[in-house]
Amino acid sequence: ADLTPPSVYLPLSREPFSLPGNLFLIGTLNAAEPTSSLNRQMLHRRFAFEELQPEPSLVCGDDEQGMISDGQGGRINLRRLMMALNQRIEALAGAQHRLGHGLFMHMQAYDDLLAVLRGRIVPQLHDLFDGDWRRVQLVFQDVLAGDQPNTPQIVAHREIDGAELFGSADAGTAATRFWLSEEREMSPDAFRKIYGA
């Protein structure tokens, strides 16, 4: 049997062109990205898929064991943090929305964790939950039973009554204000409480 790959003629040079038989194309697809079922079906018919799970052992930290200094003499376990966040995300939204280890792999210091939290993790969770800050708080374990703050919080909140909000005595109107805690308020314990340390 002839194993020579088929060739085509290039339009300008009219030279034959073919791809080598040992060429493999590898691509990545984030299952959390919105795609239509028709697109997914087309991709599954044409390509072989291998699912990659978040792998905590690939998170090295500053000690090759997944730990980083908290800048105050303590340590934060990035592997346990990632696993705890992902357990809550999976329970609230499904396994396809878990955080990948790539977010945590290059963290070497507490400032790296803060930057990724503010620039990647919080926006991703806010989008995932369609702006529902309560569910973001659940992922970070920022609230206790009865909606009481579990301090120190990553996403803080405060109930505002109608009188404060509108300057009237309408107690039936209330709102909740949410905000991402300032870095000086977000102590390392805000992260350790997520994984129960």
PDB file of C-alpha atoms in Angstrom:
ATOM      1  CA  ALA A   1       0.000   0.000   0.000  1.00  0.00           C
ATOM      2  CA  ASP A   2       1.191   3.463  -0.835  1.00  0.00           C
ATOM      3  CA  LEU A   3       1.658   5.434   2.403  1.00  0.00           C
ATOM      4  CA  THR A   4       2.638   8.656   0.653  1.00  0.00           C
ATOM      5  CA  PRO A   5       0.389  11.422   1.954  1.00  0.00           C
ATOM      6  CA  PRO A   6      -1.840  13.005  -0.677  1.00  0.00           C
ATOM      7  CA  SER A   7      -0.621  16.279  -2.091  1.00  0.00           C
ATOM      8  CA  VAL A   8      -2.264  19.364  -3.479  1.00  0.00           C
ATOM      9  CA  TYR A   9      -0.943  21.896  -5.952  1.00  0.00           C
ATOM     10  CA  LEU A  10      -0.233  25.340  -4.585  1.00  0.00           C
ATOM     11  CA  PRO A  11      -2.258  27.966  -6.466  1.00  0.00           C
ATOM     12  CA  LEU A  12       0.557  30.405  -7.323  1.00  0.00           C
ATOM     13  CA  SER A  13       3.619  28.215  -7.798  1.00  0.00           C
ATOM     14  CA  ARG A  14       1.727  25.129  -9.009  1.00  0.00           C
ATOM     15  CA  GLU A  15       4.206  23.118  -6.920  1.00  0.00           C
ATOM     16  CA  PRO A  16       2.917  19.978  -5.167  1.00  0.00           C
ATOM     17  CA  PHE A  17       2.518  20.316  -1.405  1.00  0.00           C
ATOM     18  CA  SER A  18       1.798  17.678   1.208  1.00  0.00           C
ATOM     19  CA  LEU A  19       2.014  17.333   4.972  1.00  0.00           C
ATOM     20  CA  PRO A  20       4.339  14.703   6.415  1.00  0.00           C
ATOM     21  CA  GLY A  21       2.665  11.502   7.588  1.00  0.00           C
ATOM     22  CA  ASN A  22       4.108  11.859  11.107  1.00  0.00           C
ATOM     23  CA  LEU A  23       2.512  15.279  11.759  1.00  0.00           C
ATOM     24  CA  PHE A  24       0.118  15.455  14.715  1.00  0.00           C
ATOM     25  CA  LEU A  25      -2.010  18.490  15.483  1.00  0.00           C
ATOM     26  CA  ILE A  26      -2.722  19.062  19.173  1.00  0.00           C
ATOM     27  CA  GLY A  27      -5.117  21.759  20.324  1.00  0.00           C
ATOM     28  CA  THR A  28      -6.733  22.765  23.574  1.00  0.00           C
ATOM     29  CA  LEU A  29     -10.345  23.511  24.326  1.00  0.00           C
ATOM     30  CA  ASN A  30     -11.683  24.863  27.575  1.00  0.00           C
ATOM     31  CA  ALA A  31     -14.873  22.953  28.333  1.00  0.00           C
ATOM     32  CA  ALA A  32     -16.134  25.881  30.412  1.00  0.00           C
ATOM     33  CA  GLU A  33     -16.268  28.144  27.366  1.00  0.00           C
ATOM     34  CA  PRO A  34     -19.736  28.501  25.905  1.00  0.00           C
ATOM     35  CA  THR A  35     -20.128  26.579  22.648  1.00  0.00           C
ATOM     36  CA  SER A  36     -23.175  25.313  20.858  1.00  0.00           C
ATOM     37  CA  SER A  37     -23.969  21.613  21.008  1.00  0.00           C
ATOM     38  CA  LEU A  38     -23.625  21.488  17.206  1.00  0.00           C
ATOM     39  CA  ASN A  39     -20.057  22.816  17.414  1.00  0.00           C
ATOM     40  CA  ARG A  40     -19.208  20.301  20.149  1.00  0.00           C
ATOM     41  CA  GLN A  41     -20.654  17.470  18.059  1.00  0.00           C
ATOM     42  CA  MET A  42     -18.608  18.515  15.021  1.00  0.00           C
ATOM     43  CA  LEU A  43     -15.417  18.658  17.060  1.00  0.00           C
ATOM     44  CA  HIS A  44     -16.049  15.267  18.678  1.00  0.00           C
ATOM     45  CA  ARG A  45     -16.640  13.641  15.282  1.00  0.00           C
ATOM     46  CA  ARG A  46     -13.392  14.948  13.838  1.00  0.00           C
ATOM     47  CA  PHE A  47     -10.946  14.836  16.735  1.00  0.00           C
ATOM     48  CA  ALA A  48      -9.941  12.559  19.572  1.00  0.00           C
ATOM     49  CA  PHE A  49     -10.422  14.162  22.984  1.00  0.00           C
ATOM     50  CA  GLU A  50      -8.555  13.627  26.213  1.00  0.00           C
ATOM     51  CA  GLU A  51      -9.899  15.399  29.264  1.00  0.00           C
ATOM     52  CA  LEU A  52      -7.335  16.983  31.553  1.00  0.00           C
ATOM     53  CA  GLN A  53      -8.337  17.492  35.171  1.00  0.00           C
ATOM     54  CA  PRO A  54      -6.944  20.191  37.483  1.00  0.00           C
ATOM     55  CA  GLU A  55      -3.816  18.588  38.935  1.00  0.00           C
ATOM     56  CA  PRO A  56      -2.760  19.961  42.346  1.00  0.00           C
ATOM     57  CA  SER A  57       0.602  18.158  42.259  1.00  0.00           C
ATOM     58  CA  LEU A  58       1.708  20.485  39.432  1.00  0.00           C
ATOM     59  CA  VAL A  59       1.414  23.498  41.746  1.00  0.00           C
ATOM     60  CA  CYS A  60       4.926  23.979  43.144  1.00  0.00           C
ATOM     61  CA  GLY A  61       4.831  27.176  45.204  1.00  0.00           C
ATOM     62  CA  ASP A  62       8.142  28.451  46.522  1.00  0.00           C
ATOM     63  CA  ASP A  63       9.118  25.126  48.100  1.00  0.00           C
ATOM     64  CA  GLU A  64       8.159  22.565  45.398  1.00  0.00           C
ATOM     65  CA  GLN A  65       5.438  21.297  47.789  1.00  0.00           C
ATOM     66  CA  GLY A  66       2.753  23.808  46.823  1.00  0.00           C
ATOM     67  CA  MET A  67       3.341  26.236  49.674  1.00  0.00           C
ATOM     68  CA  ILE A  68       4.103  29.975  49.612  1.00  0.00           C
ATOM     69  CA  SER A  69       5.091  32.408  52.323  1.00  0.00           C
ATOM     70  CA  ASP A  70       2.277  34.663  53.484  1.00  0.00           C
ATOM     71  CA  GLY A  71       4.717  37.524  54.169  1.00  0.00           C
ATOM     72  CA  GLN A  72       3.934  37.357  57.892  1.00  0.00           C
ATOM     73  CA  GLY A  73       5.904  34.292  58.919  1.00  0.00           C
ATOM     74  CA  GLY A  74       3.238  31.756  57.946  1.00  0.00           C
ATOM     75  CA  ARG A  75       2.531  29.621  54.892  1.00  0.00           C
ATOM     76  CA  ILE A  76      -0.381  29.225  52.469  1.00  0.00           C
ATOM     77  CA  ASN A  77      -1.003  25.821  50.906  1.00  0.00           C
ATOM     78  CA  LEU A  78      -1.859  26.545  47.260  1.00  0.00           C
ATOM     79  CA  ARG A  79      -2.705  22.916  46.512  1.00  0.00           C
ATOM     80  CA  ARG A  80      -5.276  22.699  49.299  1.00  0.00           C
ATOM     81  CA  LEU A  81      -6.591  26.148  48.354  1.00  0.00           C
ATOM     82  CA  MET A  82      -7.119  25.090  44.729  1.00  0.00           C
ATOM     83  CA  MET A  83      -8.816  21.828  45.746  1.00  0.00           C
ATOM     84  CA  ALA A  84     -11.181  23.542  48.217  1.00  0.00           C
ATOM     85  CA  LEU A  85     -12.146  26.231  45.701  1.00  0.00           C
ATOM     86  CA  ASN A  86     -12.775  23.580  43.047  1.00  0.00           C
ATOM     87  CA  GLN A  87     -14.932  21.433  45.337  1.00  0.00           C
ATOM     88  CA  ARG A  88     -17.219  24.394  45.969  1.00  0.00           C
ATOM     89  CA  ILE A  89     -17.260  25.491  42.320  1.00  0.00           C
ATOM     90  CA  GLU A  90     -18.137  21.951  41.240  1.00  0.00           C
ATOM     91  CA  ALA A  91     -20.988  21.787  43.777  1.00  0.00           C
ATOM     92  CA  LEU A  92     -22.400  25.151  42.664  1.00  0.00           C
ATOM     93  CA  ALA A  93     -21.796  25.104  38.896  1.00  0.00           C
ATOM     94  CA  GLY A  94     -20.402  21.775  37.708  1.00  0.00           C
ATOM     95  CA  ALA A  95     -17.001  20.172  37.246  1.00  0.00           C
ATOM     96  CA  GLN A  96     -16.348  21.832  33.886  1.00  0.00           C
ATOM     97  CA  HIS A  97     -16.015  25.212  35.647  1.00  0.00           C
ATOM     98  CA  ARG A  98     -13.240  24.278  38.079  1.00  0.00           C
ATOM     99  CA  LEU A  99     -10.081  26.389  38.221  1.00  0.00           C
ATOM    100  CA  GLY A 100      -7.129  24.904  36.364  1.00  0.00           C
ATOM    101  CA  HIS A 101      -3.736  24.373  37.936  1.00  0.00           C
ATOM    102  CA  GLY A 102      -2.246  26.859  35.461  1.00  0.00           C
ATOM    103  CA  LEU A 103      -3.620  29.706  37.585  1.00  0.00           C
ATOM    104  CA  PHE A 104      -1.552  28.540  40.556  1.00  0.00           C
ATOM    105  CA  MET A 105       1.586  27.081  38.958  1.00  0.00           C
ATOM    106  CA  HIS A 106       3.699  30.232  38.817  1.00  0.00           C
ATOM    107  CA  MET A 107       2.860  31.633  42.237  1.00  0.00           C
ATOM    108  CA  GLN A 108       5.986  32.133  44.300  1.00  0.00           C
ATOM    109  CA  ALA A 109       4.802  34.757  46.798  1.00  0.00           C
ATOM    110  CA  TYR A 110       1.697  36.123  48.492  1.00  0.00           C
ATOM    111  CA  ASP A 111       1.600  39.081  46.081  1.00  0.00           C
ATOM    112  CA  ASP A 112       1.335  36.612  43.180  1.00  0.00           C
ATOM    113  CA  LEU A 113      -1.712  35.027  44.833  1.00  0.00           C
ATOM    114  CA  LEU A 114      -3.330  38.439  45.344  1.00  0.00           C
ATOM    115  CA  ALA A 115      -2.704  39.434  41.717  1.00  0.00           C
ATOM    116  CA  VAL A 116      -4.206  36.213  40.322  1.00  0.00           C
ATOM    117  CA  LEU A 117      -7.145  36.457  42.712  1.00  0.00           C
ATOM    118  CA  ARG A 118      -7.961  40.025  41.684  1.00  0.00           C
ATOM    119  CA  GLY A 119      -7.153  39.747  37.988  1.00  0.00           C
ATOM    120  CA  ARG A 120      -8.321  36.223  37.139  1.00  0.00           C
ATOM    121  CA  ILE A 121     -10.167  34.236  39.811  1.00  0.00           C
ATOM    122  CA  VAL A 122     -12.689  36.815  41.081  1.00  0.00           C
ATOM    123  CA  PRO A 123     -13.658  37.999  37.563  1.00  0.00           C
ATOM    124  CA  GLN A 124     -13.999  34.382  36.396  1.00  0.00           C
ATOM    125  CA  LEU A 125     -16.269  33.496  39.338  1.00  0.00           C
ATOM    126  CA  HIS A 126     -18.297  36.700  38.959  1.00  0.00           C
ATOM    127  CA  ASP A 127     -18.954  35.820  35.302  1.00  0.00           C
ATOM    128  CA  LEU A 128     -19.630  32.149  36.082  1.00  0.00           C
ATOM    129  CA  PHE A 129     -22.320  33.069  38.612  1.00  0.00           C
ATOM    130  CA  ASP A 130     -23.818  35.852  36.451  1.00  0.00           C
ATOM    131  CA  GLY A 131     -22.898  38.548  38.947  1.00  0.00           C
ATOM    132  CA  ASP A 132     -24.296  36.686  41.977  1.00  0.00           C
ATOM    133  CA  TRP A 133     -21.809  37.787  44.635  1.00  0.00           C
ATOM    134  CA  ARG A 134     -23.454  35.544  47.251  1.00  0.00           C
ATOM    135  CA  ARG A 135     -22.277  32.445  45.392  1.00  0.00           C
ATOM    136  CA  VAL A 136     -18.807  33.953  44.968  1.00  0.00           C
ATOM    137  CA  GLN A 137     -18.778  34.414  48.747  1.00  0.00           C
ATOM    138  CA  LEU A 138     -19.765  30.753  49.201  1.00  0.00           C
ATOM    139  CA  VAL A 139     -16.780  29.659  47.111  1.00  0.00           C
ATOM    140  CA  PHE A 140     -14.447  31.746  49.301  1.00  0.00           C
ATOM    141  CA  GLN A 141     -16.260  30.688  52.505  1.00  0.00           C
ATOM    142  CA  ASP A 142     -16.848  34.373  53.239  1.00  0.00           C
ATOM    143  CA  VAL A 143     -20.234  33.836  54.917  1.00  0.00           C
ATOM    144  CA  LEU A 144     -21.512  31.690  57.765  1.00  0.00           C
ATOM    145  CA  ALA A 145     -25.021  30.484  58.548  1.00  0.00           C
ATOM    146  CA  GLY A 146     -27.484  33.339  58.695  1.00  0.00           C
ATOM    147  CA  ASP A 147     -25.436  35.286  56.144  1.00  0.00           C
ATOM    148  CA  GLN A 148     -23.005  36.413  58.837  1.00  0.00           C
ATOM    149  CA  PRO A 149     -19.548  37.487  57.612  1.00  0.00           C
ATOM    150  CA  ASN A 150     -16.790  34.901  58.045  1.00  0.00           C
ATOM    151  CA  THR A 151     -13.889  37.273  58.582  1.00  0.00           C
ATOM    152  CA  PRO A 152     -11.468  38.033  57.156  1.00  0.00           C
ATOM    153  CA  GLN A 153     -13.456  38.117  53.916  1.00  0.00           C
ATOM    154  CA  ILE A 154     -12.244  38.179  50.336  1.00  0.00           C
ATOM    155  CA  VAL A 155     -15.621  39.413  49.092  1.00  0.00           C
ATOM    156  CA  ALA A 156     -17.199  41.506  51.833  1.00  0.00           C
ATOM    157  CA  HIS A 157     -20.800  42.626  52.113  1.00  0.00           C
ATOM    158  CA  ARG A 158     -23.021  44.931  54.115  1.00  0.00           C
ATOM    159  CA  GLU A 159     -26.787  45.163  54.342  1.00  0.00           C
ATOM    160  CA  ILE A 160     -28.126  48.676  53.710  1.00  0.00           C
ATOM    161  CA  ASP A 161     -31.620  49.508  54.954  1.00  0.00           C
ATOM    162  CA  GLY A 162     -34.092  51.727  53.145  1.00  0.00           C
ATOM    163  CA  ALA A 163     -33.561  54.718  55.404  1.00  0.00           C
ATOM    164  CA  GLU A 164     -29.819  54.674  54.759  1.00  0.00           C
ATOM    165  CA  LEU A 165     -30.254  53.964  51.073  1.00  0.00           C
ATOM    166  CA  PHE A 166     -33.021  56.396  50.198  1.00  0.00           C
ATOM    167  CA  GLY A 167     -33.106  58.762  53.169  1.00  0.00           C
ATOM    168  CA  SER A 168     -36.606  57.673  54.093  1.00  0.00           C
ATOM    169  CA  ALA A 169     -38.112  55.521  56.777  1.00  0.00           C
ATOM    170  CA  ASP A 170     -39.063  52.829  54.245  1.00  0.00           C
ATOM    171  CA  ALA A 171     -37.798  49.798  56.146  1.00  0.00           C
ATOM    172  CA  GLY A 172     -39.214  47.470  53.501  1.00  0.00           C
ATOM    173  CA  THR A 173     -36.539  48.499  51.009  1.00  0.00           C
ATOM    174  CA  ALA A 174     -33.087  47.088  51.514  1.00  0.00           C
ATOM    175  CA  ALA A 175     -30.039  46.266  49.468  1.00  0.00           C
ATOM    176  CA  THR A 176     -26.777  44.456  49.891  1.00  0.00           C
ATOM    177  CA  ARG A 177     -23.513  46.057  48.912  1.00  0.00           C
ATOM    178  CA  PHE A 178     -20.645  43.746  47.913  1.00  0.00           C
ATOM    179  CA  TRP A 179     -16.993  44.639  47.370  1.00  0.00           C
ATOM    180  CA  LEU A 180     -13.640  42.966  46.972  1.00  0.00           C
ATOM    181  CA  SER A 181     -11.690  43.593  50.154  1.00  0.00           C
ATOM    182  CA  GLU A 182      -8.710  45.893  49.984  1.00  0.00           C
ATOM    183  CA  GLU A 183      -5.352  44.124  50.020  1.00  0.00           C
ATOM    184  CA  ARG A 184      -4.534  45.496  53.474  1.00  0.00           C
ATOM    185  CA  GLU A 185      -7.813  43.988  54.788  1.00  0.00           C
ATOM    186  CA  MET A 186      -7.335  40.666  53.029  1.00  0.00           C
ATOM    187  CA  SER A 187      -5.039  38.894  55.434  1.00  0.00           C
ATOM    188  CA  PRO A 188      -3.534  35.483  54.635  1.00  0.00           C
ATOM    189  CA  ASP A 189      -6.147  34.008  56.986  1.00  0.00           C
ATOM    190  CA  ALA A 190      -8.782  34.943  54.380  1.00  0.00           C
ATOM    191  CA  PHE A 191      -7.176  32.278  52.153  1.00  0.00           C
ATOM    192  CA  ARG A 192      -6.411  29.748  54.870  1.00  0.00           C
ATOM    193  CA  LYS A 193     -10.046  29.750  56.022  1.00  0.00           C
ATOM    194  CA  ILE A 194     -11.038  28.537  52.532  1.00  0.00           C
ATOM    195  CA  TYR A 195      -9.290  25.216  53.052  1.00  0.00           C
ATOM    196  CA  GLY A 196      -9.838  24.989  56.804  1.00  0.00           C
ATOM    197  CA  ALA A 197      -6.345  25.644  58.116  1.00  0.00           C
TER     198      ALA A 197
END
